[in-house]
Backbone as numpy.savetxt, mean C-alpha at the origin, in Angstrom:
# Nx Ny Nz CAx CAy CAz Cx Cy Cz
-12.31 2.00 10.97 -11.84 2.40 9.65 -10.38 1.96 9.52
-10.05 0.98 8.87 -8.71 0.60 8.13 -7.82 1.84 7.69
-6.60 1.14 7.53 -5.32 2.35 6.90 -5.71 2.55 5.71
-6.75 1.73 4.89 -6.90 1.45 3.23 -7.77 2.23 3.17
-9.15 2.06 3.97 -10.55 2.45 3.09 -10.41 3.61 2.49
-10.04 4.78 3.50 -9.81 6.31 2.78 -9.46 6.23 1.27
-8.15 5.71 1.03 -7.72 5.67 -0.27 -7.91 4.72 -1.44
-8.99 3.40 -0.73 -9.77 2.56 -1.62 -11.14 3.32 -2.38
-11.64 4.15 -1.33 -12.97 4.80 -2.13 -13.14 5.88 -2.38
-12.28 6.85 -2.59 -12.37 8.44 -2.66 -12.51 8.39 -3.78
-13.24 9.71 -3.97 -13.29 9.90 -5.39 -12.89 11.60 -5.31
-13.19 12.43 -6.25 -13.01 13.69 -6.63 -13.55 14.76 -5.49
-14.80 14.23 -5.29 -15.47 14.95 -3.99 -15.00 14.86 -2.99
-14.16 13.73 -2.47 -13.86 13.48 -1.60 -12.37 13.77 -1.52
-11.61 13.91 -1.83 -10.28 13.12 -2.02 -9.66 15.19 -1.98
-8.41 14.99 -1.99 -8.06 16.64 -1.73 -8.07 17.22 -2.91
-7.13 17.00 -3.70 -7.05 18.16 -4.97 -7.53 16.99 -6.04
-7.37 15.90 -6.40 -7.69 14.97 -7.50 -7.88 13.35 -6.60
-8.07 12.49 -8.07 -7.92 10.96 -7.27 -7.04 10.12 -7.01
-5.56 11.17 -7.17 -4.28 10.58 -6.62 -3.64 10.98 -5.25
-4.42 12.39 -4.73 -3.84 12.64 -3.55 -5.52 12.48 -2.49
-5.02 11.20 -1.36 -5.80 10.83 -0.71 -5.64 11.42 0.58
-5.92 11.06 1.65 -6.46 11.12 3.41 -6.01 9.24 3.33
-5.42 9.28 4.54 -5.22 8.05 5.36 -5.45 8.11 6.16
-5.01 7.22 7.26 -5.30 7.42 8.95 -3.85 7.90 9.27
-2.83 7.66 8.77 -1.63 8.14 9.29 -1.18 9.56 8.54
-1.95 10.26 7.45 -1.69 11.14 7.06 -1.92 11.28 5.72
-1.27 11.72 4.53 -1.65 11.91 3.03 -0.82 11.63 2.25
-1.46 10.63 1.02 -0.80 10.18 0.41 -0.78 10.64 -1.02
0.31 10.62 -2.11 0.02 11.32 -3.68 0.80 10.03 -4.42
-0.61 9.59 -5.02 -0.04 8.24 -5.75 0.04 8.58 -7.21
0.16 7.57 -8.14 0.46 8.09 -9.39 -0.78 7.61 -10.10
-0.59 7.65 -12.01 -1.70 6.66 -12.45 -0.91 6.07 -13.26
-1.52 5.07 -12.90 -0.81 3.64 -14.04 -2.06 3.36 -15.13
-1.15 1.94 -16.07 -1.85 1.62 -16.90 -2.90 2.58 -17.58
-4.00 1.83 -17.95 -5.24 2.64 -18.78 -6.02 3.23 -18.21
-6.17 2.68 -16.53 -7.77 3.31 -16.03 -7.29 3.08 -14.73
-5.91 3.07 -14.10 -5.90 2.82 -12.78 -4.77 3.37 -12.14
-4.83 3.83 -10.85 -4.22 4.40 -10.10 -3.21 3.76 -8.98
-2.10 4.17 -8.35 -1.27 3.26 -7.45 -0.91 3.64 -6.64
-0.82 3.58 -4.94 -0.15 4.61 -3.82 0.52 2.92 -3.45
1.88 3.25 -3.92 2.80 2.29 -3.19 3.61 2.68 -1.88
4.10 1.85 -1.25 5.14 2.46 0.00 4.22 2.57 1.00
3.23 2.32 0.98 2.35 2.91 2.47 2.71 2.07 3.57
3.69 2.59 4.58 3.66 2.14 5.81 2.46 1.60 6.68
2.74 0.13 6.89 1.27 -0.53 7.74 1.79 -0.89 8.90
2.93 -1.46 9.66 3.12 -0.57 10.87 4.70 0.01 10.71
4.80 -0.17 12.35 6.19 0.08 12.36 7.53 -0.51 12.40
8.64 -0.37 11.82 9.26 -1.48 11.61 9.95 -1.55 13.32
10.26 -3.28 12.85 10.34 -3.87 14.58 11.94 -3.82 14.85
12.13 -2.47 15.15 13.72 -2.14 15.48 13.21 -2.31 17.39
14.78 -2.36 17.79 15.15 -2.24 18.93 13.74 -2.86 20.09
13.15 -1.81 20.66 12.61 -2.39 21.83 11.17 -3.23 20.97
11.06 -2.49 19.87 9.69 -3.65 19.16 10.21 -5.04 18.13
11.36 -5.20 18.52 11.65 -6.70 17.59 11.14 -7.19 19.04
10.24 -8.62 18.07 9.62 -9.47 18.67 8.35 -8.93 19.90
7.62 -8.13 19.76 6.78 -7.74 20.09 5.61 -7.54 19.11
4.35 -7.70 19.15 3.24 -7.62 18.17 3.31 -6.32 17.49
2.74 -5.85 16.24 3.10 -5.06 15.79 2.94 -4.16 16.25
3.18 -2.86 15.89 2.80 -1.05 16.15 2.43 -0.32 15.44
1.57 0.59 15.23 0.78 1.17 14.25 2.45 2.07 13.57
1.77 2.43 12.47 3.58 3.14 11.88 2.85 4.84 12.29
4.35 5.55 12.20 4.35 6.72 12.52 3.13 7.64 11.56
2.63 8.89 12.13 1.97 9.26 11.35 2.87 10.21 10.67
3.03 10.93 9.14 3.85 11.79 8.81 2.95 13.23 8.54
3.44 14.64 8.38 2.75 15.70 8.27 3.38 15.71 6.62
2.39 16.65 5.97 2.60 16.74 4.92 2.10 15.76 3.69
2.40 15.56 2.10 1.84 14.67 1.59 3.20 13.75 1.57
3.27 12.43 1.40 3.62 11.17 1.38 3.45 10.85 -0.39
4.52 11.07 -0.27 4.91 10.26 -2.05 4.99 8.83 -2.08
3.48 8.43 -2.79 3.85 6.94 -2.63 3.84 6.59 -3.78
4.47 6.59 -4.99 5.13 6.59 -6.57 5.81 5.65 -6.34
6.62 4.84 -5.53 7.67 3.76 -5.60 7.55 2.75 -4.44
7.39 1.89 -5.01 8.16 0.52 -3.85 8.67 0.66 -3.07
8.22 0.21 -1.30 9.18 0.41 -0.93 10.04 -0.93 -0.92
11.38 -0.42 0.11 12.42 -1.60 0.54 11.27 -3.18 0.74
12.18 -4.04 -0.24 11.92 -5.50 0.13 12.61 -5.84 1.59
11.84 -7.14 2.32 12.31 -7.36 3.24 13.98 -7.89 3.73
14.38 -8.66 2.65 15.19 -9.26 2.56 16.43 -8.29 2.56
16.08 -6.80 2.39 17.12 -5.95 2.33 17.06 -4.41 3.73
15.75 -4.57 4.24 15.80 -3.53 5.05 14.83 -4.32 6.65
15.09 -3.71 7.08 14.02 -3.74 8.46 12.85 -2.95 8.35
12.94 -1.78 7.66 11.67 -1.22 7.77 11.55 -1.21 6.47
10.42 -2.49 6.16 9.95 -3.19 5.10 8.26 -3.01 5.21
7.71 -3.18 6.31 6.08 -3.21 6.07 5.94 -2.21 5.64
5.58 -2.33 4.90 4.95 -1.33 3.57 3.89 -2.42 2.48
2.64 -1.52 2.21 1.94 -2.18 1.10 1.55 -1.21 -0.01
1.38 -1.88 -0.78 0.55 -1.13 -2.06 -0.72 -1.12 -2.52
-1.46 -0.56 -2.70 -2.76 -0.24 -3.28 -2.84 0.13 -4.74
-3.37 -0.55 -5.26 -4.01 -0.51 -7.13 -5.26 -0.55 -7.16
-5.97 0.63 -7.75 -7.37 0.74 -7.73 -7.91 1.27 -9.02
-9.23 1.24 -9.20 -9.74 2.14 -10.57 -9.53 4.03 -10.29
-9.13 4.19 -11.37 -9.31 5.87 -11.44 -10.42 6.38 -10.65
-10.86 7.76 -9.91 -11.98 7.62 -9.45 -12.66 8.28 -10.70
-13.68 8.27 -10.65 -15.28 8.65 -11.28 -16.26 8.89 -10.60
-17.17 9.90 -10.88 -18.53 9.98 -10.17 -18.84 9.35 -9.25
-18.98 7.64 -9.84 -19.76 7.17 -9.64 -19.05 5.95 -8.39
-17.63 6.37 -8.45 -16.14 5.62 -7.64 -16.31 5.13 -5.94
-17.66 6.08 -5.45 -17.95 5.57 -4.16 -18.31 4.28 -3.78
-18.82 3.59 -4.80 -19.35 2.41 -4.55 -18.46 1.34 -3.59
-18.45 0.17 -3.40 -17.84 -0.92 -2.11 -17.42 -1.48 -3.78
-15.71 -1.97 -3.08 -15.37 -3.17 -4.69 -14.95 -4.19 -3.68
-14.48 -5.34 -4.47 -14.05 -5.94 -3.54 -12.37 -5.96 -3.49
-11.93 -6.72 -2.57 -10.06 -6.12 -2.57 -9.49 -7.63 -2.76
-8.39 -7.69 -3.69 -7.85 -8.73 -3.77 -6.26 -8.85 -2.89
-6.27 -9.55 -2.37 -4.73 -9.17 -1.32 -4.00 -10.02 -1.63
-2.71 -10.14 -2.05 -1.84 -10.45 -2.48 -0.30 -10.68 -1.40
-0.01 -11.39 -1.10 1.49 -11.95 -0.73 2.34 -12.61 -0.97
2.99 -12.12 -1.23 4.53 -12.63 -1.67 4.93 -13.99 -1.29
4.97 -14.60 -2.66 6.23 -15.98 -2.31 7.47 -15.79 -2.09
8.50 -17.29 -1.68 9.24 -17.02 -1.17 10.11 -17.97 -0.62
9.57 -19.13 -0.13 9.85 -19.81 0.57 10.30 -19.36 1.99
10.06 -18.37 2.50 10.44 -18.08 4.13 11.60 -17.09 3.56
12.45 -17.08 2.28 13.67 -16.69 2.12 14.11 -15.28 1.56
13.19 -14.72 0.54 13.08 -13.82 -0.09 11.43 -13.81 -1.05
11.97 -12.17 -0.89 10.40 -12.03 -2.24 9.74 -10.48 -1.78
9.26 -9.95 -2.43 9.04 -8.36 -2.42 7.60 -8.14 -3.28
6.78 -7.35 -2.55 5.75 -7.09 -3.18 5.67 -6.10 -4.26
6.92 -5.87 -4.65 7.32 -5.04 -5.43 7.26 -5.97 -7.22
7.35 -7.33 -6.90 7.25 -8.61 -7.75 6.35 -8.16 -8.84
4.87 -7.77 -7.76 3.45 -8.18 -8.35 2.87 -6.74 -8.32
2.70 -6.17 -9.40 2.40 -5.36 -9.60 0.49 -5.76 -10.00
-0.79 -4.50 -9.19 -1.55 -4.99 -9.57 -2.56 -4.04 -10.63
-1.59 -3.63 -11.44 -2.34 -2.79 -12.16 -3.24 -3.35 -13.19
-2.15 -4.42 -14.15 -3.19 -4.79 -15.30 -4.42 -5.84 -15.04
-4.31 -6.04 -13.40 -5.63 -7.22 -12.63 -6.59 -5.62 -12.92
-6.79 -4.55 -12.40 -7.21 -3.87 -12.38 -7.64 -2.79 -13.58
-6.98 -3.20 -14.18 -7.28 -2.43 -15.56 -7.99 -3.42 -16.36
-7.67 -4.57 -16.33 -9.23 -5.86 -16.84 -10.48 -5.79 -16.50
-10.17 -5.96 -14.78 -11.21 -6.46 -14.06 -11.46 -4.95 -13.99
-12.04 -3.74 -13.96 -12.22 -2.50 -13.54 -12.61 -2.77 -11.75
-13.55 -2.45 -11.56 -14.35 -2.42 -10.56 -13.42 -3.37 -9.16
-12.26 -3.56 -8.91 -11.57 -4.43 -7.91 -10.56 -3.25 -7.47
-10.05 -3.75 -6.16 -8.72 -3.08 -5.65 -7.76 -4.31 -5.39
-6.65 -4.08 -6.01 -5.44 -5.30 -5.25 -4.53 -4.63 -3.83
-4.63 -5.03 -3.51 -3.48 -4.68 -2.40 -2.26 -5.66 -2.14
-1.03 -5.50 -2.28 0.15 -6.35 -2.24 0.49 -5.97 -0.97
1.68 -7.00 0.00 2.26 -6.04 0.96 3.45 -6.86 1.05
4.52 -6.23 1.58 5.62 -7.22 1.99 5.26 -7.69 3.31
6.48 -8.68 3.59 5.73 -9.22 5.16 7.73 -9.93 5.33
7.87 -10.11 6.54 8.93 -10.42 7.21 9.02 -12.00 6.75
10.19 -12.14 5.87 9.95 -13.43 5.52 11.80 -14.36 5.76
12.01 -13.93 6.70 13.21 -14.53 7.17 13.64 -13.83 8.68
14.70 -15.00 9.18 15.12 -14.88 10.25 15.49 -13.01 10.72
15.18 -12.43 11.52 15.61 -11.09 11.55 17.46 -11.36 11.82
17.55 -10.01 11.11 19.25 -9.53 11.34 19.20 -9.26 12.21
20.56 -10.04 12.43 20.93 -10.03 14.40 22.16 -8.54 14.57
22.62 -7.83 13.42 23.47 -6.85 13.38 22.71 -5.16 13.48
């Protein structure tokens, strides 16, 4: 089970109090609703950022947090923080019928190696067209790490 699925397919039955506050694997998230028919948990930590003994080591799962996780905002672009992995999820509102498999569109940031933030591409109005899809954006390390 992925960091996503929980909060790609819940619906009302499933999900804790509504279809903005989900279950993850690292803990709980309370996203907002956008647009006409769709929902958003931005900021979700996918691992951990590669300070000290994990720069240059394969990644690390990110911390788990207690409590719910406000994910209403973007997080930090790379180009400005170290602890940047973070992605976003845009999905349909849930409904009844919301269990079903969609498919996920994943999204990454241009850039040229230099800059760029998944904060860019917002995927609500893909999702408010297309109903039935999830986008997922994420930032990703797109320059030399700070040596300070």
């Amino acid at each position: 089970e992925g960091v996503l699925a929980p909060a790609l397919n819940s619906n009302p039955s499933t999900s804790l109090s509504d279809d903005l506050t989900v279950r993850v694997r690292n803990g709980t998230l309370r996203g907002i609703a956008v647009g006409t028919r769709s929902r958003a948990f931005r900021g979700i930590p996918y691992a951990a950022p590669p300070l000290g003994p994990l720069r240059w080591q394969p990644p690390h799962q990110a911390e788990a947090w207690t409590g719910i996780k406000d994910a209403s905002a973007f997080g930090p672009g790379c180009e400005s923080s170290e602890d940047c992995l973070q992605l976003n999820v845009f999905a349909p509102r849930a409904t009844n019928s919301s269990s079903k498999r969609m498919p996920v569109m994943l999204f990454i940031h241009g850039g040229c190696w230099k800059s760029g933030s998944s904060a860019l591409y917002d995927g609500t109005d893909i999702v408010d067209f297309l109903g039935d899809v999830i986008v997922v954006t994420i930032n990703c390390k797109c320059s030399p790490a700070k040596t300070h």
